[in-house]
Amino acid sequence: MTRTVQTPRPSRFGDLFDMLTDRGRALLRWRDGAGRVTAPPGLPQMAELLLSRRGEASGVALARALVTAFEEADEAKRLEFLLALADRFGPDPGAVGQALAAIQAQPGSVEAIEALHTAAEPRRQELFRRLNLAPGGTAALVRMREELLGHLRDNPGLRRVDSDFAHLFASWFNRGFLVLRHIDWNTPAAILEKIIRYEAVHAIRNWDDLRGRLQPTDRRCYGFFHPQLVDEPLIFVEVALTRAMPDTVAPLLDLDRTPIDADRAGTAVFYSISNTQRGLAGVSFGNFLIKQVVEELKSELPNIRTFVTLSPVPGFAAWLAQAREGGDMLDDELRAALKPLDQPGWHVDPDAAQALREPLLTAAAVYFLRARDAKGRAVDPVARFHLGNGACLERLNFGGDVSANGLKQSHGLMVNYLYDPGRIEANHEAFAERTEIAASDAVRRHLPALTPKEKP
Amino acid sequence: MTRTVQTPRPSRFGDLFDMLTDRGRALLRWRDGAGRVTAPPGLPQMAELLLSRRGEASGVALARALVTAFEEADEAKRLEFLLALADRFGPDPGAVGQALAAIQAQPGSVEAIEALHTAAEPRRQELFRRLNLAPGGTAALVRMREELLGHLRDNPGLRRVDSDFAHLFASWFNRGFLVLRHIDWNTPAAILEKIIRYEAVHAIRNWDDLRGRLQPTDRRCYGFFHPQLVDEPLIFVEVALTRAMPDTVAPLLDLDRTPIDADRAGTAVFYSISNTQRGLAGVSFGNFLIKQVVEELKSELPNIRTFVTLSPVPGFAAWLAQAREGGDMLDDELRAALKPLDQPGWHVDPDAAQALREPLLTAAAVYFLRARDAKGRAVDPVARFHLGNGACLERLNFGGDVSANGLKQSHGLMVNYLYDPGRIEANHEAFAERTEIAASDAVRRHLPALTPKEKP
Amino acid sequence: MTRTVQTPRPSRFGDLFDMLTDRGRALLRWRDGAGRVTAPPGLPQMAELLLSRRGEASGVALARALVTAFEEADEAKRLEFLLALADRFGPDPGAVGQALAAIQAQPGSVEAIEALHTAAEPRRQELFRRLNLAPGGTAALVRMREELLGHLRDNPGLRRVDSDFAHLFASWFNRGFLVLRHIDWNTPAAILEKIIRYEAVHAIRNWDDLRGRLQPTDRRCYGFFHPQLVDEPLIFVEVALTRAMPDTVAPLLDLDRTPIDADRAGTAVFYSISNTQRGLAGVSFGNFLIKQVVEELKSELPNIRTFVTLSPVPGFAAWLAQAREGGDMLDDELRAALKPLDQPGWHVDPDAAQALREPLLTAAAVYFLRARDAKGRAVDPVARFHLGNGACLERLNFGGDVSANGLKQSHGLMVNYLYDPGRIEANHEAFAERTEIAASDAVRRHLPALTPKEKP
Amino acid sequence: MTRTVQTPRPSRFGDLFDMLTDRGRALLRWRDGAGRVTAPPGLPQMAELLLSRRGEASGVALARALVTAFEEADEAKRLEFLLALADRFGPDPGAVGQALAAIQAQPGSVEAIEALHTAAEPRRQELFRRLNLAPGGTAALVRMREELLGHLRDNPGLRRVDSDFAHLFASWFNRGFLVLRHIDWNTPAAILEKIIRYEAVHAIRNWDDLRGRLQPTDRRCYGFFHPQLVDEPLIFVEVALTRAMPDTVAPLLDLDRTPIDADRAGTAVFYSISNTQRGLAGVSFGNFLIKQVVEELKSELPNIRTFVTLSPVPGFAAWLAQAREGGDMLDDELRAALKPLDQPGWHVDPDAAQALREPLLTAAAVYFLRARDAKGRAVDPVARFHLGNGACLERLNFGGDVSANGLKQSHGLMVNYLYDPGRIEANHEAFAERTEIAASDAVRRHLPALTPKEKP
């Protein structure tokens, strides 16, 4: 016979916590079994509590308490919690054992396999879903993973926690939930200061510099936002509207240039694209962002027919240094012609620069079209991103960025990737399946003929 | 040696589709291998395409095409697609086989179990995530599941598709992503007409009736919304602010009553709570909604100290009919006393009503506190909801709803459930773990003494 | 020597009122000279107080008190106040006398004339400006004038108060301060119910009828709003997008019709335009509204080339009755031909209707093009509005509205006025300066030849 | 007989202008009488056109054309137009003559006086109302007056144009039409950069400085906005929430200070209040702004009981220099004691500063409480503002601002004005009617006894 209880009644066992309300903010006061106020439990215990029955009734309050406790704990305690996630919040061994037994009993049963899938879900996935109940929970989880990423090298066991984060974030930050927003000079300062902080390609020096990228008629900036992270762009792209495809970056960033009417522009240049949340590493936004911005611009400004990037080549100088040492990527003649690179200040010496132009472009063509890394991929990370999106390597720009950084990473080389909506899929497929690199004739022309032994 | 390709170039294999743009809306034109325009493929083929490499490059367009094709297909084709989801988009057998072998090689390895979890994920989960890329994709998936639910009885194999929907929706519609919004007379009509349509407890007859529930100073309505479903409340609750706990519903719904100042109210009555999306069945919102509305009201109107429902008892009349037939729930004396229930119009005959009051309340106490269904649960579904949330059964109201429907389902009985923030967890835990039912003394007093044989 | 006062100190004279704060709402407590709490003064005294020094310091509180007291007073007291405005709040006689003397001293001095202008401003203008400080003050003033208009006939002295209202409202409700808003099915219900209430041309029966005018793809509705009257459209126009210029209204209002794609429409039909605020009588919005809506539609839907109304002819039947009695507008032949109009139900008798068509259109042409009222203006008020806006009378539609009301006011006649942006100014100027009426050839063709004596 | 015209028809007289549409922007093409395209007319002719019949039909386009032409004209042409406003757009002499004759015919007739008021309205008032039809017209008129103010000294005839601007702006920018907005770190950058630019009291050096005034929990900023000037605060006030009334400004502006919880503050300090629009000179906002902010803060933070300023004393040093020269404001003893003021750097010499404290505070008390300017008003402009609002001079702060500017304008003196809601009206009335200055005992204690000859 079930029993009925009278309410209110004193708790027989003492509650583990009471909810207190202080100016609309729920707090928890922890009690021991005898009802005495006590210190809060450790983070792993709180996580167990959140996964328990009690977590069902008081999920929001408990989730908030755990999030707060984690963020206020010192670094050692936080790492301890992350390690506990790896060790103690994996799949439930009992449930997995039963599911495996069922499979052995019915080999090939789809039901059994699907039951196993459910049984083998690490408990931390449900924990993360419950932590998300806390106000600000999504942002807190993203920060938690950011912290975890910093410990990965020394604690490879955390990798399995990371992959649960990655799985969940891929679902929560699905493109279908993101909102594209125009970022301009009417955007709240709280967001704009993040644009300044997160710009990863061409640093924004100050607010005047920022205004120069947002306010002129021939500049645009777009970002993806998630409804739960209102002040945080997840990724943003800066766009210049120009008459022709640019080959150097300095004029684009010049605050004193004269803007053109947006109606007069024929080309949109994606000159900077920056991810902002390290905690969302591996969730891919850039691909969708560029394509949606292309749609936006085509609809707003039908005169724009060409969509290109002006991109850095961050891996070129390092690769070239090695290739000049040895290997069969470059031949001796080219190696000799590249000698002047070692002379400091060559880029301000017109003769030296002129002499280097062709050899460097040839080397660059090799770098993009022939070189592969240990995994067989294109060497340049920016190239992998744009080619993987279905863009095509359109032009190599000698002296495109002669800032100190530009010289250091790529001997001043910049490139344009072209987004041609009609070719994007074919390029993507060829790149992904057959490692074929889409490149214009103009680029391929720089490629030296293959020596007999290189021929496939 | 990898190859480079020149862009643009004619496709060697013929593209399966082109993207067309018609007034900003991407369309697909399907082609066969020879490049000839052709009819679009079937829904399952489109789903395979969306899961393929090509889906990576053109996910948004393909997802939209599949969503549109599904919604425009006839019912038979749609069912065929749902069955294909069950049969052909389960876990990848090869990957599962490898993962199982790895487990046998390393019994007890957590890595192996977690790898198995990943391998055993049904392919339709990724398919649903990709479908969500389509504009309106989330809503389309919710509708797709709603349709699927209608086929479950005749096609039990769909149950596994349903559980993937349920898993995904529980993650996407996590409370952390929902927004509580006040619904009032300034709310857009497009939302208000859905309130009229979805109200499940006390039907809203027309717009005047609706205004009477939203505009007066002593009425409130709140709903949860998801950022992707802007015009669709997921669940909403209607609240009356009153001086005391009400025992009948008619005065609450009377359009001619005189409203009171919200400041003068001491009690908030949740007199109607309605879920709206059949496609989100099993994703629990009501619990969170009531608790958050309690917080909102406490902060806006500190004079309100009592939070109760005025609830129907939908299972009572059916249960009572059976109990009067036989079984040991009611004794003979009570059965005799309940006879006048069979006399039509008893509720308008003061003597008959008076004679029935006590017997009916006694039977109701048995119904709530002793009766259990085949699964051992409280019989009444509304009771299960509120008691499961941690509320307490506070009062039984004889003649609370003497409308035709009220008489039919519960002989006019209504009840109040009390949400006492300080008791919610204990009540929930007792109910969930030990099937204990929280009830006030006033309710328990109606319970007949147990006969010797019933004593535990 | 000026004196300094110490603060706080007891008031020497007793304050006339204290400000109290009750839940954020300022109240006034009135005191007599001895500081005793007393009844509030009469409305005119409060108005004097608001115009005094004290009104400078406590304008907001006093304005609110006066607005509230006016609205809570009974009708007699309110009329008394309006009459006091006329009698006691006109120009300051002393200031006017001085200004007149200055003009006599310096005849023709522009300075003296401008000083006189200032001196002769009725004091109620400043009173109205100060009343506007009250929360909701603008709306209260509009209601106050609405009430005043109802008393004008019996109290012609109020006319001068009315003209001050009109002057002020023309300035405050200047087109430059109005906001055009699209009204659709996402508009708040609080605004939509006003659309239902204020529709003056083709009554909206219920919310379904309203939805039929807002939601279909080929319907639009626009209104002007003032920032201070957020829930109140000042004027709104309902628009149907059609393939061709319509000649009857019933198909436009039919809830069962099949909407067309907005992109397919070539014509925009303004089929109803309604002012909402009687208190803003004489402030002209309609002219601006139609022209701005034309701009909006041209920009949104470039396929739309024709902008017309489908308008009632409210003065036609009354004028025709008189013209059939006597006078020289109609000749005997026409009078005879119009006889069947007296036969009830002629419009459902095809022969009778056919016989009446030409005579009625001829009479209508005379009505529009030759008839004038006592002031020499076009007789029809709707015609005066559209022709005054620069529209042209494009077509006469026999049997355009055979509802009871349509038959009664115009024997079923409706007309189209054409807004041709290229002709609007010339039409307006010809109409305003030379009473020339812009009409199409098709309309003029119905006009009978002038008899010799009529020739100019 | 009136004539009818057929539409379309060629204009008989040649239109003065055509409307062209270029990407949604109406342009005008001017034509001469023969229909030939010609140069646009001068600004005064355009103004006459706007006031004509044609202006009724094409007000928006003509207003825009005139606004644009004015802003694109050179300075000489613009001044010429302003002078034409003064000379040629005053009252209509004919109408005034008639109205004067009517008054002589009926001396004392209120109707006649009110008719005269109307007749004597300068024509430029209607011109300004029509200019306001242009998109951005309100802002353009405010700029036009700002320019006019710069010419007033050399062209005193413009004063009458200015008074028409002032009259109109007082009506349009009536407090009832202004919106109070919280300005914080989520405010659009386009508004924030204006806060930086317009801050008139304590300059904001850069965006970090701005953030320090907006983002901390114990800082607030509020501004009044007009619906037509969305990006332009009209006036704003910066507020610090503190435990006690501050006596020096440097700690308030220190970016490194530790903020306190807003809940812990008992005092709100208005430390800077800035008007932004020179073109709105004479339209008073500050009074209303401070009072409404007091209401806002009282409602948000009930712990705040004290509302004070920390204000500069901009007229003190200049007045003191004169008073030390001669006159009877200071006696010889005080003059002698003030000598060390002439020693540069006295404020960093503790002994000198200590010696000066009392004499300077005595002189300051005389400055505030006894000194009057030529018009009999308090000398200090900031004092006139706050005392006129009904505040009380609460405290004199020796060394409150020892910046170079603070020393120069007031020998480092700052003061607190107290806004005590219960005393505001009495203070205002005493100040406005009897020049009584509300001051605390603490301030009055510094006042030297009156010498016999000074006694009233």
mmCIF file of C-alpha atoms in Angstrom, chain C residues 280-455:
data_model
loop_
_atom_site.group_PDB
_atom_site.id
_atom_site.type_symbol
_atom_site.label_atom_id
_atom_site.label_comp_id
_atom_site.label_asym_id
_atom_site.label_seq_id
_atom_site.Cartn_x
_atom_site.Cartn_y
_atom_site.Cartn_z
ATOM 1 C CA LEU C 280 -7.689 65.706 -34.545
ATOM 2 C CA ALA C 281 -10.341 66.971 -36.965
ATOM 3 C CA GLY C 282 -8.880 69.417 -39.435
ATOM 4 C CA VAL C 283 -5.321 68.094 -39.164
ATOM 5 C CA SER C 284 -4.785 66.574 -42.545
ATOM 6 C CA PHE C 285 -3.100 63.175 -42.785
ATOM 7 C CA GLY C 286 -4.778 61.398 -45.671
ATOM 8 C CA ASN C 287 -2.953 63.229 -48.411
ATOM 9 C CA PHE C 288 0.448 62.336 -46.957
ATOM 10 C CA LEU C 289 -0.567 58.789 -46.130
ATOM 11 C CA ILE C 290 -1.648 57.889 -49.654
ATOM 12 C CA LYS C 291 1.451 59.418 -51.187
ATOM 13 C CA GLN C 292 3.806 57.672 -48.828
ATOM 14 C CA VAL C 293 2.074 54.344 -49.296
ATOM 15 C CA VAL C 294 2.464 54.792 -53.052
ATOM 16 C CA GLU C 295 6.209 55.240 -52.471
ATOM 17 C CA GLU C 296 6.386 52.199 -50.189
ATOM 18 C CA LEU C 297 4.589 49.957 -52.649
ATOM 19 C CA LYS C 298 6.607 51.178 -55.626
ATOM 20 C CA SER C 299 9.782 50.307 -53.803
ATOM 21 C CA GLU C 300 8.593 46.925 -52.481
ATOM 22 C CA LEU C 301 6.744 45.768 -55.606
ATOM 23 C CA PRO C 302 8.100 47.398 -58.754
ATOM 24 C CA ASN C 303 5.519 45.606 -60.879
ATOM 25 C CA ILE C 304 2.765 47.783 -59.497
ATOM 26 C CA ARG C 305 2.238 50.659 -61.875
ATOM 27 C CA THR C 306 -1.346 51.740 -61.191
ATOM 28 C CA PHE C 307 -2.549 53.286 -57.953
ATOM 29 C CA VAL C 308 -6.280 53.783 -57.684
ATOM 30 C CA THR C 309 -9.055 53.935 -55.172
ATOM 31 C CA LEU C 310 -12.373 52.157 -55.244
ATOM 32 C CA SER C 311 -14.457 54.820 -53.569
ATOM 33 C CA PRO C 312 -18.015 55.372 -52.452
ATOM 34 C CA VAL C 313 -19.997 58.380 -53.663
ATOM 35 C CA PRO C 314 -21.765 59.370 -50.464
ATOM 36 C CA GLY C 315 -23.459 62.536 -51.725
ATOM 37 C CA PHE C 316 -24.818 61.281 -55.025
ATOM 38 C CA ALA C 317 -28.276 59.961 -54.137
ATOM 39 C CA ALA C 318 -29.215 63.045 -52.106
ATOM 40 C CA TRP C 319 -28.030 65.387 -54.850
ATOM 41 C CA LEU C 320 -29.813 63.390 -57.521
ATOM 42 C CA ALA C 321 -33.089 63.443 -55.607
ATOM 43 C CA GLN C 322 -32.940 67.217 -55.601
ATOM 44 C CA ALA C 323 -31.808 67.500 -59.203
ATOM 45 C CA ARG C 324 -34.689 65.311 -60.313
ATOM 46 C CA GLU C 325 -37.063 67.702 -58.560
ATOM 47 C CA GLY C 326 -36.031 70.729 -60.549
ATOM 48 C CA GLY C 327 -33.190 73.051 -61.512
ATOM 49 C CA ASP C 328 -31.242 72.946 -64.746
ATOM 50 C CA MET C 329 -28.716 70.232 -64.042
ATOM 51 C CA LEU C 330 -30.695 67.473 -65.752
ATOM 52 C CA ASP C 331 -32.849 67.757 -68.822
ATOM 53 C CA ASP C 332 -36.309 66.236 -69.085
ATOM 54 C CA GLU C 333 -35.222 63.295 -71.163
ATOM 55 C CA LEU C 334 -32.711 62.251 -68.535
ATOM 56 C CA ARG C 335 -35.222 62.759 -65.762
ATOM 57 C CA ALA C 336 -37.607 60.422 -67.533
ATOM 58 C CA ALA C 337 -34.937 57.830 -68.079
ATOM 59 C CA LEU C 338 -34.117 57.844 -64.359
ATOM 60 C CA LYS C 339 -37.674 57.019 -63.344
ATOM 61 C CA PRO C 340 -37.029 53.288 -62.754
ATOM 62 C CA LEU C 341 -34.832 54.259 -59.824
ATOM 63 C CA ASP C 342 -38.005 54.683 -57.821
ATOM 64 C CA GLN C 343 -38.910 51.061 -58.341
ATOM 65 C CA PRO C 344 -37.616 49.049 -55.349
ATOM 66 C CA GLY C 345 -35.323 46.186 -56.257
ATOM 67 C CA TRP C 346 -34.439 47.549 -59.707
ATOM 68 C CA HIS C 347 -30.854 46.410 -59.197
ATOM 69 C CA VAL C 348 -31.869 42.731 -59.160
ATOM 70 C CA ASP C 349 -34.027 43.161 -62.276
ATOM 71 C CA PRO C 350 -31.576 42.804 -65.190
ATOM 72 C CA ASP C 351 -33.755 44.748 -67.633
ATOM 73 C CA ALA C 352 -34.357 47.632 -65.286
ATOM 74 C CA ALA C 353 -30.688 47.766 -64.377
ATOM 75 C CA GLN C 354 -29.668 47.708 -68.006
ATOM 76 C CA ALA C 355 -32.063 50.535 -68.821
ATOM 77 C CA LEU C 356 -30.742 52.649 -65.943
ATOM 78 C CA ARG C 357 -27.046 52.208 -66.616
ATOM 79 C CA GLU C 358 -26.518 54.987 -69.131
ATOM 80 C CA PRO C 359 -28.833 57.567 -67.596
ATOM 81 C CA LEU C 360 -27.314 57.049 -64.172
ATOM 82 C CA LEU C 361 -23.759 57.362 -65.458
ATOM 83 C CA THR C 362 -24.725 60.528 -67.269
ATOM 84 C CA ALA C 363 -26.218 61.951 -64.097
ATOM 85 C CA ALA C 364 -23.095 60.943 -62.225
ATOM 86 C CA ALA C 365 -20.896 62.752 -64.733
ATOM 87 C CA VAL C 366 -22.953 65.885 -64.202
ATOM 88 C CA TYR C 367 -22.714 65.413 -60.435
ATOM 89 C CA PHE C 368 -18.943 65.228 -60.472
ATOM 90 C CA LEU C 369 -18.071 67.629 -63.248
ATOM 91 C CA ARG C 370 -20.751 70.355 -63.206
ATOM 92 C CA ALA C 371 -22.499 70.382 -59.847
ATOM 93 C CA ARG C 372 -21.194 72.682 -57.127
ATOM 94 C CA ASP C 373 -22.265 73.282 -53.539
ATOM 95 C CA ALA C 374 -23.163 76.647 -52.016
ATOM 96 C CA LYS C 375 -19.470 77.432 -51.518
ATOM 97 C CA GLY C 376 -18.700 76.635 -55.146
ATOM 98 C CA ARG C 377 -16.959 73.360 -54.329
ATOM 99 C CA ALA C 378 -17.431 69.884 -55.766
ATOM 100 C CA VAL C 379 -20.456 68.397 -54.002
ATOM 101 C CA ASP C 380 -19.057 65.030 -53.086
ATOM 102 C CA PRO C 381 -16.851 65.034 -49.935
ATOM 103 C CA VAL C 382 -14.855 61.992 -51.002
ATOM 104 C CA ALA C 383 -14.266 63.602 -54.387
ATOM 105 C CA ARG C 384 -13.070 66.791 -52.721
ATOM 106 C CA PHE C 385 -10.575 64.776 -50.690
ATOM 107 C CA HIS C 386 -9.061 62.814 -53.576
ATOM 108 C CA LEU C 387 -9.215 65.577 -56.174
ATOM 109 C CA GLY C 388 -7.735 67.950 -53.612
ATOM 110 C CA ASN C 389 -4.882 65.480 -53.210
ATOM 111 C CA GLY C 390 -4.239 65.693 -56.933
ATOM 112 C CA ALA C 391 -5.963 62.464 -57.978
ATOM 113 C CA CYS C 392 -8.036 62.222 -61.140
ATOM 114 C CA LEU C 393 -11.576 60.834 -61.515
ATOM 115 C CA GLU C 394 -10.785 57.795 -63.627
ATOM 116 C CA ARG C 395 -13.919 55.680 -63.956
ATOM 117 C CA LEU C 396 -17.585 55.505 -62.921
ATOM 118 C CA ASN C 397 -18.707 52.016 -61.869
ATOM 119 C CA PHE C 398 -22.389 51.270 -62.239
ATOM 120 C CA GLY C 399 -23.451 48.697 -59.645
ATOM 121 C CA GLY C 400 -20.145 48.881 -57.793
ATOM 122 C CA ASP C 401 -21.725 48.495 -54.375
ATOM 123 C CA VAL C 402 -25.216 47.042 -54.281
ATOM 124 C CA SER C 403 -25.313 46.619 -50.526
ATOM 125 C CA ALA C 404 -28.234 48.350 -48.797
ATOM 126 C CA ASN C 405 -25.947 51.198 -47.847
ATOM 127 C CA GLY C 406 -24.457 51.476 -51.330
ATOM 128 C CA LEU C 407 -27.883 51.666 -52.919
ATOM 129 C CA LYS C 408 -29.057 54.216 -50.430
ATOM 130 C CA GLN C 409 -26.208 56.658 -50.712
ATOM 131 C CA SER C 410 -25.371 56.365 -54.394
ATOM 132 C CA HIS C 411 -27.754 53.968 -56.195
ATOM 133 C CA GLY C 412 -24.897 51.476 -56.162
ATOM 134 C CA LEU C 413 -22.409 53.765 -57.895
ATOM 135 C CA MET C 414 -18.720 53.567 -57.018
ATOM 136 C CA VAL C 415 -15.798 55.356 -58.657
ATOM 137 C CA ASN C 416 -12.071 54.985 -59.110
ATOM 138 C CA TYR C 417 -9.748 57.882 -58.429
ATOM 139 C CA LEU C 418 -6.340 57.501 -60.020
ATOM 140 C CA TYR C 419 -3.144 58.651 -58.298
ATOM 141 C CA ASP C 420 -0.681 59.275 -61.105
ATOM 142 C CA PRO C 421 2.493 60.599 -59.472
ATOM 143 C CA GLY C 422 3.394 62.555 -62.593
ATOM 144 C CA ARG C 423 0.095 64.494 -62.620
ATOM 145 C CA ILE C 424 -0.588 64.999 -58.936
ATOM 146 C CA GLU C 425 0.706 68.541 -58.647
ATOM 147 C CA ALA C 426 -0.871 69.864 -61.780
ATOM 148 C CA ASN C 427 -4.192 68.300 -60.840
ATOM 149 C CA HIS C 428 -3.997 69.677 -57.329
ATOM 150 C CA GLU C 429 -3.148 73.162 -58.503
ATOM 151 C CA ALA C 430 -5.858 73.243 -61.140
ATOM 152 C CA PHE C 431 -8.375 72.025 -58.591
ATOM 153 C CA ALA C 432 -7.340 74.368 -55.810
ATOM 154 C CA GLU C 433 -6.915 77.515 -57.853
ATOM 155 C CA ARG C 434 -9.357 77.153 -60.696
ATOM 156 C CA THR C 435 -11.808 74.509 -59.387
ATOM 157 C CA GLU C 436 -10.889 72.442 -62.431
ATOM 158 C CA ILE C 437 -11.714 68.803 -61.973
ATOM 159 C CA ALA C 438 -9.302 66.243 -63.360
ATOM 160 C CA ALA C 439 -11.256 63.495 -65.097
ATOM 161 C CA SER C 440 -10.475 60.873 -67.686
ATOM 162 C CA ASP C 441 -11.918 60.876 -71.195
ATOM 163 C CA ALA C 442 -13.961 57.849 -70.217
ATOM 164 C CA VAL C 443 -15.726 59.849 -67.534
ATOM 165 C CA ARG C 444 -16.157 62.985 -69.618
ATOM 166 C CA ARG C 445 -17.715 61.015 -72.419
ATOM 167 C CA HIS C 446 -20.774 60.507 -70.184
ATOM 168 C CA LEU C 447 -21.309 64.237 -69.897
ATOM 169 C CA PRO C 448 -24.235 65.518 -71.980
ATOM 170 C CA ALA C 449 -23.516 68.344 -74.375
ATOM 171 C CA LEU C 450 -24.090 71.734 -72.863
ATOM 172 C CA THR C 451 -27.281 73.380 -73.904
ATOM 173 C CA PRO C 452 -26.701 76.778 -75.475
ATOM 174 C CA LYS C 453 -27.651 78.758 -72.378
ATOM 175 C CA GLU C 454 -25.175 76.858 -70.253
ATOM 176 C CA LYS C 455 -22.196 77.620 -72.416
#
